[in-house]
Amino acid sequence: MRSLGLLALTASLSELASAFSGGHRDIYHDHIGHDLRKRNIVYNAQIADSYDFVIVGGGTAGLAIASRLSEDSNTTVLVLEAGDTGDAVADRINTPVMAYYSGLPGTSYDWAYTTVSQSNAGSRQLPWPRGKVLGGSSAMNGMYHIRPSKLEVDAWSSLIGSDKWSWDSLFDTMKESETFTPPSSDIQAEAGIQYVASSRGTNGPVHATYPGFTLPVVGNWTETLGNLGVEVTADAYNGEGWGAFIATSSINPSNWTRSYARSAYIDPLPPRSNLAILPNATVTRLIFDSSSSNLTATGVEWAASASAAKQTVSVKKEVILAGGAVGSPHVLMLSGVGPQDVLQAAGVDVKVALPGVGQHLQDHISTSVTFKTTTDTAASLKAAGDNSAAFLSFINSATAYVNITDLLGDSASDFKTQIAGELSTSLVPSTDATVIKGYETIYNTTLNTLLMSPIGQVEILLALTGTGGDSNVITIQAALQHPFSQGRLYITSSDAFTQPAIDPQYLSHTADTVILREGLKLARKIGGTAPLSAVIGDEITPGSSVQSDDDWDSYLAKNIGTEYHPSCSCAMLPREQGGVVDENLKVYGLANVRVADASVFPIQFAAHLQAPTYGLAEQAAKIIRATYNGVGWPSASSNSTSTSTSGSSSATASATQTAQRDRNGALPLSSRSAFALVAAGVLASLLL
Ligand SMILES: Cc1cc2nc3c(=O)[nH]c(=O)nc-3n(C[C@H](O)[C@H](O)[C@H](O)COP(=O)(O)OP(=O)(O)OC[C@H]3O[C@@H](n4cnc5c(N)ncnc54)[C@H](O)[C@@H]3O)c2cc1C
Ligand SMILES: *[C@@H]1O[C@H](CO)[C@@H](O)[C@H](O)[C@H]1NC(C)=O
Ligand SMILES: *[C@@H]1O[C@H](CO)[C@@H](O)[C@H](O)[C@H]1NC(C)=O
Ligand SMILES: *[C@@H]1O[C@H](CO)[C@@H](O)[C@H](O)[C@H]1NC(C)=O
Ligand SMILES: *[C@@H]1O[C@H](CO)[C@@H](O)[C@H](O)[C@H]1NC(C)=O
Ligand SMILES: *[C@@H]1O[C@H](CO)[C@@H](O)[C@H](O)[C@H]1NC(C)=O
Ligand SMILES: *[C@@H]1O[C@H](CO)[C@@H](O)[C@H](O)[C@H]1NC(C)=O
Ligand SMILES: *[C@@H]1O[C@H](CO)[C@@H](O)[C@H](O)[C@H]1NC(C)=O
Ligand SMILES: *[C@@H]1O[C@H](CO)[C@@H](O)[C@H](O)[C@H]1NC(C)=O
């Protein structure tokens, strides 16, 4: 506490003065020194006036980044999260099997978005759940913990022309984000699990393992797929994540609880004076100082509710948008950064015309084939009242990524030729030339790099958790992985509490219908193939009346829904291709705003999105810490010499630039003061 006296003398340091009241305590402590926060979460709604980093959204990526940035005790971090803590629904979040029966979708912890009417999908307005709670969508997801393949990640890296996003980099950070625990030998045998531990992380915050309870029918999965000619995968986590396997789930095996962004990255931390996480705080816009050529964010405006007064917090270094595939582009547009016509129509002043914001939106769509069964399912055991801790850890995990020849056989190459001739810019929901270019680039990558490869075009999942209240059911779900359809989301109002219009343009490209149809046919075939067929009864949906391609196409148009993987709405692409962020996740035209969440992937992966999102968040934290503190990039375990060399030299260069900018006064006064203090080594001891 030696430095408090120094502080009291330094009257000009407004940001520190406001962080301490009475001179002897910070706002996070009461008069006898009790921490008013639990696990760095602010319950009394009191925050300081300014922070180095303000993170918008305490979701999957946001909490991971907050946790990493605040490892540097000389860095102050605020997270503003629109949703509540989730404490009141902790059981519903934590208990894996409850994800299917009483999870958060449909509650006040769900943004509960709906799409606009989808003309190629039965003119339906489809539900789009997204987590609105600490942990974001990781608090309500299905816990599949699956990685994309090297080919896909390297395709992303080529699109942006940077090895920061190569497989080698993301493989390292995905490993750093997780701790893998092998299954017990009983579970391994019963479920037919194969794994290679060396592909997995050993010391990261997110737990990845298999549930403590499985069913014999799971053990029939890979053999059945193998009998249909699909590769059975021994290691789905090393960059070759295709074929049939039993996936890991984000579950903590020590007590069979969901391992999600909050329980992984925040709850285990000791109290950190330099980290504050504020729930019930909806960001309404960013505030810019427009005196520089690239706009500098100087503050973030937020409100506790639509009717509450707006409040502002100052930003000393950067804003990091981690609002997810809907929230991040939404906040950019509310702040005047987005397509000019959209902003003008919504009555928002245009600060940076950035036509790609909200564009290139891609999602996985899925529907299923269901069968009657007489064997036990998780749903039937639950109906019978099984309440054991092991049972409650049950989660669906039998998976297969089937490739284009698994789906189309010999006609795959004709199909490719046909799609090559069906690139039509009339399907782009923008007239902007850069967005059209980006559409074509993504389309060409999907066609030329991803389609005729061993990676999955359709994901097939076995669900044993019932549908529509029927527990004696086996569901085989098929989900399109690399859509040729791209949509957009856009604001229709300047009010942050009005949901943006979401138009994924599902099935606007006919290739998507063909690929998903063939996936559904394969799902039906799986039900008829040994050894699984031994426990499969009559097909319930779509049923024997669906036989021709036209029958399937109309079935799927009426039944597809989101697989909950919207992405690409702030795509990392060159600005000339309708990109929103550069290789460092920085928003074009803004000096100090990054986006770091599932919205920046420029293409979809044959994978669920949480594992790559955690990897992206780890990488984002490294890039930011390198920029300001000269630490963290490249990762210690990184192998690529080219990454190491270019990475560290550019990190040094940007750290120098930042320091110079600080001294030159391009950042607000408070930042310069803090910099001087930090340099004097004072702030560090205060904030510890
Ligand atoms: C029902 C469901 C099931 C899923 N199943 C799986 C699965 O099994 N496996 C898998 O890997 N993936 C799954 N996913 C997808 C995966 O969870 C997401 O892709 C991933 O979590 C996205 O992370 P994110 O950081 O981009 O966004 P999120 O985790 O959604 O975080 C965004 C956060 O920002 C907050 N926010 C948004 N706007 C604002 C604002 N204006 N102000 C303040 N805060 C704001 C939100 O409340 C949220 O907390 C599922 C998703 C859902 C919804
Ligand atoms: C968030 O708001 C809800 C509803 O007003 C309230 O019950 C809850 O206590 C608030 N949470 C925090 C952390 O302040
Ligand atoms: C902040 O702390 C990190 C160590 O966590 C150190 O490397 C860095 O130099 C410090 N930054 C400043 C500006 O003092
Ligand atoms: C397949 O399932 C049946 C019963 O559902 C079970 O008896 C058999 O052991 C399973 N096969 C494998 C390979 O696990
Ligand atoms: C589960 O165990 C972890 C420690 O591994 C602990 O941090 C967490 O609080 C536990 N969760 C519950 C709900 O008991
Ligand atoms: C995409 O491929 C088509 C067909 O080969 C070509 O005409 C077009 O220029 C390509 N577009 C881009 C942006 O690469
Ligand atoms: C798809 O997988 C099968 C089975 O492993 C394989 O024979 C085939 O070559 C793969 N197709 C492509 C395009 O790689
Ligand atoms: C503005 O930002 C772009 C990247 O978005 C960068 O290339 C450019 O150098 C920046 N200009 C200034 C003056 O900082
Ligand atoms: C690094 O490279 C070596 C040799 O090329 C390889 O054996 C090792 O597995 C790599 N390590 C990582 C973490 O990729």
PDB file of C-alpha atoms in Angstrom, residues 293-468:
ATOM      1  CA  SER A 293      -7.844   9.896 -39.984  1.00  0.00           C
ATOM      2  CA  ASN A 294      -8.742   6.517 -38.548  1.00  0.00           C
ATOM      3  CA  LEU A 295     -11.439   7.102 -35.961  1.00  0.00           C
ATOM      4  CA  THR A 296     -10.354   6.480 -32.391  1.00  0.00           C
ATOM      5  CA  ALA A 297     -12.859   5.016 -29.952  1.00  0.00           C
ATOM      6  CA  THR A 298     -12.675   7.022 -26.757  1.00  0.00           C
ATOM      7  CA  GLY A 299     -15.667   5.572 -24.981  1.00  0.00           C
ATOM      8  CA  VAL A 300     -18.388   2.976 -24.933  1.00  0.00           C
ATOM      9  CA  GLU A 301     -22.014   3.840 -24.259  1.00  0.00           C
ATOM     10  CA  TRP A 302     -24.214   1.307 -22.499  1.00  0.00           C
ATOM     11  CA  ALA A 303     -27.533   1.020 -20.697  1.00  0.00           C
ATOM     12  CA  ALA A 304     -28.974  -1.397 -18.169  1.00  0.00           C
ATOM     13  CA  SER A 305     -32.233  -1.657 -20.119  1.00  0.00           C
ATOM     14  CA  ALA A 306     -34.151  -0.010 -22.929  1.00  0.00           C
ATOM     15  CA  SER A 307     -35.663   2.460 -20.475  1.00  0.00           C
ATOM     16  CA  ALA A 308     -32.570   3.088 -18.333  1.00  0.00           C
ATOM     17  CA  ALA A 309     -30.337   6.116 -18.747  1.00  0.00           C
ATOM     18  CA  LYS A 310     -27.336   5.702 -21.037  1.00  0.00           C
ATOM     19  CA  GLN A 311     -23.947   5.659 -19.354  1.00  0.00           C
ATOM     20  CA  THR A 312     -20.456   6.012 -20.756  1.00  0.00           C
ATOM     21  CA  VAL A 313     -17.139   4.482 -19.844  1.00  0.00           C
ATOM     22  CA  SER A 314     -13.867   5.775 -21.273  1.00  0.00           C
ATOM     23  CA  VAL A 315     -11.425   3.681 -23.239  1.00  0.00           C
ATOM     24  CA  LYS A 316      -7.705   4.229 -22.845  1.00  0.00           C
ATOM     25  CA  LYS A 317      -6.378   1.729 -25.356  1.00  0.00           C
ATOM     26  CA  GLU A 318      -8.923  -0.317 -27.280  1.00  0.00           C
ATOM     27  CA  VAL A 319     -12.441  -1.586 -27.662  1.00  0.00           C
ATOM     28  CA  ILE A 320     -12.720  -5.289 -28.400  1.00  0.00           C
ATOM     29  CA  LEU A 321     -16.044  -6.335 -29.840  1.00  0.00           C
ATOM     30  CA  ALA A 322     -16.957  -9.875 -28.783  1.00  0.00           C
ATOM     31  CA  GLY A 323     -20.722  -9.644 -29.146  1.00  0.00           C
ATOM     32  CA  GLY A 324     -20.890 -12.688 -31.411  1.00  0.00           C
ATOM     33  CA  ALA A 325     -22.104 -13.090 -34.986  1.00  0.00           C
ATOM     34  CA  VAL A 326     -25.147 -10.900 -34.360  1.00  0.00           C
ATOM     35  CA  GLY A 327     -23.982  -8.596 -31.561  1.00  0.00           C
ATOM     36  CA  SER A 328     -20.685  -7.407 -33.049  1.00  0.00           C
ATOM     37  CA  PRO A 329     -21.983  -6.239 -36.437  1.00  0.00           C
ATOM     38  CA  HIS A 330     -25.019  -4.822 -34.630  1.00  0.00           C
ATOM     39  CA  VAL A 331     -22.878  -2.614 -32.375  1.00  0.00           C
ATOM     40  CA  LEU A 332     -20.692  -1.511 -35.303  1.00  0.00           C
ATOM     41  CA  MET A 333     -23.736  -0.420 -37.269  1.00  0.00           C
ATOM     42  CA  LEU A 334     -25.273   1.378 -34.258  1.00  0.00           C
ATOM     43  CA  SER A 335     -21.948   3.225 -33.998  1.00  0.00           C
ATOM     44  CA  GLY A 336     -22.032   4.411 -37.599  1.00  0.00           C
ATOM     45  CA  VAL A 337     -19.692   1.797 -39.046  1.00  0.00           C
ATOM     46  CA  GLY A 338     -21.344  -0.221 -41.777  1.00  0.00           C
ATOM     47  CA  PRO A 339     -23.089  -0.087 -45.145  1.00  0.00           C
ATOM     48  CA  GLN A 340     -23.983   3.520 -45.863  1.00  0.00           C
ATOM     49  CA  ASP A 341     -27.477   2.817 -47.224  1.00  0.00           C
ATOM     50  CA  VAL A 342     -28.364   0.666 -44.212  1.00  0.00           C
ATOM     51  CA  LEU A 343     -27.138   3.257 -41.719  1.00  0.00           C
ATOM     52  CA  GLN A 344     -28.887   6.122 -43.454  1.00  0.00           C
ATOM     53  CA  ALA A 345     -32.183   4.243 -43.651  1.00  0.00           C
ATOM     54  CA  ALA A 346     -31.932   3.530 -39.923  1.00  0.00           C
ATOM     55  CA  GLY A 347     -31.128   7.143 -39.075  1.00  0.00           C
ATOM     56  CA  VAL A 348     -27.561   6.527 -37.926  1.00  0.00           C
ATOM     57  CA  ASP A 349     -24.811   9.016 -38.869  1.00  0.00           C
ATOM     58  CA  VAL A 350     -22.235   7.358 -41.101  1.00  0.00           C
ATOM     59  CA  LYS A 351     -18.793   7.467 -39.456  1.00  0.00           C
ATOM     60  CA  VAL A 352     -17.040   4.878 -41.621  1.00  0.00           C
ATOM     61  CA  ALA A 353     -18.703   3.482 -44.705  1.00  0.00           C
ATOM     62  CA  LEU A 354     -17.801  -0.183 -44.388  1.00  0.00           C
ATOM     63  CA  PRO A 355     -20.105  -2.127 -46.709  1.00  0.00           C
ATOM     64  CA  GLY A 356     -19.098  -5.590 -45.452  1.00  0.00           C
ATOM     65  CA  VAL A 357     -20.462  -5.195 -41.917  1.00  0.00           C
ATOM     66  CA  GLY A 358     -23.219  -7.796 -41.492  1.00  0.00           C
ATOM     67  CA  GLN A 359     -22.576  -9.272 -44.951  1.00  0.00           C
ATOM     68  CA  HIS A 360     -21.218 -12.719 -45.929  1.00  0.00           C
ATOM     69  CA  LEU A 361     -23.401 -14.197 -43.174  1.00  0.00           C
ATOM     70  CA  GLN A 362     -23.202 -17.990 -43.296  1.00  0.00           C
ATOM     71  CA  ASP A 363     -24.776 -20.634 -41.094  1.00  0.00           C
ATOM     72  CA  HIS A 364     -25.046 -24.398 -40.843  1.00  0.00           C
ATOM     73  CA  ILE A 365     -28.581 -25.582 -41.541  1.00  0.00           C
ATOM     74  CA  SER A 366     -29.927 -28.938 -40.549  1.00  0.00           C
ATOM     75  CA  THR A 367     -32.840 -31.289 -40.282  1.00  0.00           C
ATOM     76  CA  SER A 368     -33.185 -34.971 -39.544  1.00  0.00           C
ATOM     77  CA  VAL A 369     -34.565 -38.415 -40.090  1.00  0.00           C
ATOM     78  CA  THR A 370     -36.185 -39.986 -37.026  1.00  0.00           C
ATOM     79  CA  PHE A 371     -36.925 -43.622 -36.246  1.00  0.00           C
ATOM     80  CA  LYS A 372     -38.810 -45.521 -33.605  1.00  0.00           C
ATOM     81  CA  THR A 373     -36.680 -47.666 -31.352  1.00  0.00           C
ATOM     82  CA  THR A 374     -37.133 -50.125 -28.548  1.00  0.00           C
ATOM     83  CA  THR A 375     -33.624 -49.801 -27.154  1.00  0.00           C
ATOM     84  CA  ASP A 376     -32.834 -47.433 -24.295  1.00  0.00           C
ATOM     85  CA  THR A 377     -32.215 -43.845 -25.231  1.00  0.00           C
ATOM     86  CA  ALA A 378     -31.174 -40.991 -22.977  1.00  0.00           C
ATOM     87  CA  ALA A 379     -34.727 -39.688 -23.334  1.00  0.00           C
ATOM     88  CA  SER A 380     -36.292 -42.977 -22.223  1.00  0.00           C
ATOM     89  CA  LEU A 381     -33.956 -43.260 -19.241  1.00  0.00           C
ATOM     90  CA  LYS A 382     -34.741 -39.712 -18.249  1.00  0.00           C
ATOM     91  CA  ALA A 383     -38.462 -40.417 -18.590  1.00  0.00           C
ATOM     92  CA  ALA A 384     -37.911 -43.425 -16.305  1.00  0.00           C
ATOM     93  CA  GLY A 385     -36.400 -41.091 -13.723  1.00  0.00           C
ATOM     94  CA  ASP A 386     -32.658 -41.771 -13.955  1.00  0.00           C
ATOM     95  CA  ASN A 387     -31.083 -39.014 -11.888  1.00  0.00           C
ATOM     96  CA  SER A 388     -27.566 -40.305 -11.299  1.00  0.00           C
ATOM     97  CA  ALA A 389     -24.702 -37.866 -11.680  1.00  0.00           C
ATOM     98  CA  ALA A 390     -23.226 -39.971 -14.457  1.00  0.00           C
ATOM     99  CA  PHE A 391     -26.519 -40.068 -16.351  1.00  0.00           C
ATOM    100  CA  LEU A 392     -26.913 -36.319 -15.990  1.00  0.00           C
ATOM    101  CA  SER A 393     -23.580 -35.939 -17.799  1.00  0.00           C
ATOM    102  CA  PHE A 394     -24.975 -37.607 -20.929  1.00  0.00           C
ATOM    103  CA  ILE A 395     -24.501 -35.652 -24.105  1.00  0.00           C
ATOM    104  CA  ASN A 396     -24.907 -36.572 -27.762  1.00  0.00           C
ATOM    105  CA  SER A 397     -21.497 -37.118 -29.285  1.00  0.00           C
ATOM    106  CA  ALA A 398     -21.606 -39.666 -32.125  1.00  0.00           C
ATOM    107  CA  THR A 399     -20.534 -37.676 -35.168  1.00  0.00           C
ATOM    108  CA  ALA A 400     -19.552 -38.089 -38.793  1.00  0.00           C
ATOM    109  CA  TYR A 401     -18.293 -35.583 -41.347  1.00  0.00           C
ATOM    110  CA  VAL A 402     -19.078 -37.113 -44.714  1.00  0.00           C
ATOM    111  CA  ASN A 403     -17.257 -35.927 -47.827  1.00  0.00           C
ATOM    112  CA  ILE A 404     -18.565 -35.129 -51.276  1.00  0.00           C
ATOM    113  CA  THR A 405     -17.969 -38.615 -52.685  1.00  0.00           C
ATOM    114  CA  ASP A 406     -19.612 -40.227 -49.653  1.00  0.00           C
ATOM    115  CA  LEU A 407     -22.614 -38.109 -50.687  1.00  0.00           C
ATOM    116  CA  LEU A 408     -22.537 -38.024 -54.488  1.00  0.00           C
ATOM    117  CA  GLY A 409     -20.255 -40.890 -55.485  1.00  0.00           C
ATOM    118  CA  ASP A 410     -19.055 -40.708 -59.070  1.00  0.00           C
ATOM    119  CA  SER A 411     -21.189 -37.692 -59.909  1.00  0.00           C
ATOM    120  CA  ALA A 412     -19.228 -35.456 -57.521  1.00  0.00           C
ATOM    121  CA  SER A 413     -17.018 -33.948 -60.225  1.00  0.00           C
ATOM    122  CA  ASP A 414     -19.973 -33.229 -62.540  1.00  0.00           C
ATOM    123  CA  PHE A 415     -21.615 -31.548 -59.604  1.00  0.00           C
ATOM    124  CA  LYS A 416     -18.575 -29.373 -59.105  1.00  0.00           C
ATOM    125  CA  THR A 417     -18.580 -28.353 -62.761  1.00  0.00           C
ATOM    126  CA  GLN A 418     -22.238 -27.482 -62.502  1.00  0.00           C
ATOM    127  CA  ILE A 419     -21.753 -25.261 -59.420  1.00  0.00           C
ATOM    128  CA  ALA A 420     -18.795 -23.551 -61.078  1.00  0.00           C
ATOM    129  CA  GLY A 421     -21.293 -22.331 -63.676  1.00  0.00           C
ATOM    130  CA  GLU A 422     -23.782 -21.154 -61.067  1.00  0.00           C
ATOM    131  CA  LEU A 423     -21.896 -18.284 -59.498  1.00  0.00           C
ATOM    132  CA  SER A 424     -24.497 -15.545 -59.712  1.00  0.00           C
ATOM    133  CA  THR A 425     -23.984 -12.154 -58.197  1.00  0.00           C
ATOM    134  CA  SER A 426     -27.742 -11.674 -58.204  1.00  0.00           C
ATOM    135  CA  LEU A 427     -27.672 -13.812 -55.048  1.00  0.00           C
ATOM    136  CA  VAL A 428     -25.507 -11.272 -53.201  1.00  0.00           C
ATOM    137  CA  PRO A 429     -27.647  -9.170 -50.852  1.00  0.00           C
ATOM    138  CA  SER A 430     -25.630  -6.039 -51.665  1.00  0.00           C
ATOM    139  CA  THR A 431     -24.855  -3.986 -54.736  1.00  0.00           C
ATOM    140  CA  ASP A 432     -21.499  -2.920 -53.348  1.00  0.00           C
ATOM    141  CA  ALA A 433     -18.613  -4.052 -55.567  1.00  0.00           C
ATOM    142  CA  THR A 434     -16.358  -5.027 -52.659  1.00  0.00           C
ATOM    143  CA  VAL A 435     -19.035  -7.168 -51.030  1.00  0.00           C
ATOM    144  CA  ILE A 436     -19.716  -8.843 -54.365  1.00  0.00           C
ATOM    145  CA  LYS A 437     -15.991  -9.540 -54.724  1.00  0.00           C
ATOM    146  CA  GLY A 438     -15.954 -11.080 -51.240  1.00  0.00           C
ATOM    147  CA  TYR A 439     -18.960 -13.216 -52.074  1.00  0.00           C
ATOM    148  CA  GLU A 440     -17.150 -14.528 -55.143  1.00  0.00           C
ATOM    149  CA  THR A 441     -13.943 -15.126 -53.224  1.00  0.00           C
ATOM    150  CA  ILE A 442     -15.728 -17.133 -50.549  1.00  0.00           C
ATOM    151  CA  TYR A 443     -17.719 -18.994 -53.197  1.00  0.00           C
ATOM    152  CA  ASN A 444     -14.597 -19.838 -55.173  1.00  0.00           C
ATOM    153  CA  THR A 445     -12.784 -21.036 -52.049  1.00  0.00           C
ATOM    154  CA  THR A 446     -15.726 -23.210 -51.065  1.00  0.00           C
ATOM    155  CA  LEU A 447     -15.843 -24.610 -54.576  1.00  0.00           C
ATOM    156  CA  ASN A 448     -12.168 -24.952 -55.467  1.00  0.00           C
ATOM    157  CA  THR A 449     -10.545 -25.715 -52.132  1.00  0.00           C
ATOM    158  CA  LEU A 450     -13.124 -27.271 -49.848  1.00  0.00           C
ATOM    159  CA  LEU A 451     -15.622 -29.177 -51.985  1.00  0.00           C
ATOM    160  CA  MET A 452     -13.586 -31.927 -53.663  1.00  0.00           C
ATOM    161  CA  SER A 453     -11.580 -32.739 -50.563  1.00  0.00           C
ATOM    162  CA  PRO A 454     -11.775 -35.312 -47.786  1.00  0.00           C
ATOM    163  CA  ILE A 455     -13.372 -32.802 -45.394  1.00  0.00           C
ATOM    164  CA  GLY A 456     -17.034 -33.100 -44.535  1.00  0.00           C
ATOM    165  CA  GLN A 457     -19.696 -31.352 -46.579  1.00  0.00           C
ATOM    166  CA  VAL A 458     -22.401 -32.687 -44.304  1.00  0.00           C
ATOM    167  CA  GLU A 459     -22.204 -33.423 -40.617  1.00  0.00           C
ATOM    168  CA  ILE A 460     -24.243 -36.380 -39.405  1.00  0.00           C
ATOM    169  CA  LEU A 461     -25.146 -36.572 -35.724  1.00  0.00           C
ATOM    170  CA  LEU A 462     -26.813 -39.255 -33.651  1.00  0.00           C
ATOM    171  CA  ALA A 463     -29.279 -37.807 -31.143  1.00  0.00           C
ATOM    172  CA  LEU A 464     -30.618 -40.019 -28.370  1.00  0.00           C
ATOM    173  CA  THR A 465     -32.327 -37.298 -26.411  1.00  0.00           C
ATOM    174  CA  GLY A 466     -35.823 -37.518 -27.917  1.00  0.00           C
ATOM    175  CA  THR A 467     -37.854 -35.175 -30.079  1.00  0.00           C
ATOM    176  CA  GLY A 468     -41.220 -33.605 -29.550  1.00  0.00           C
TER     177      GLY A 468
END
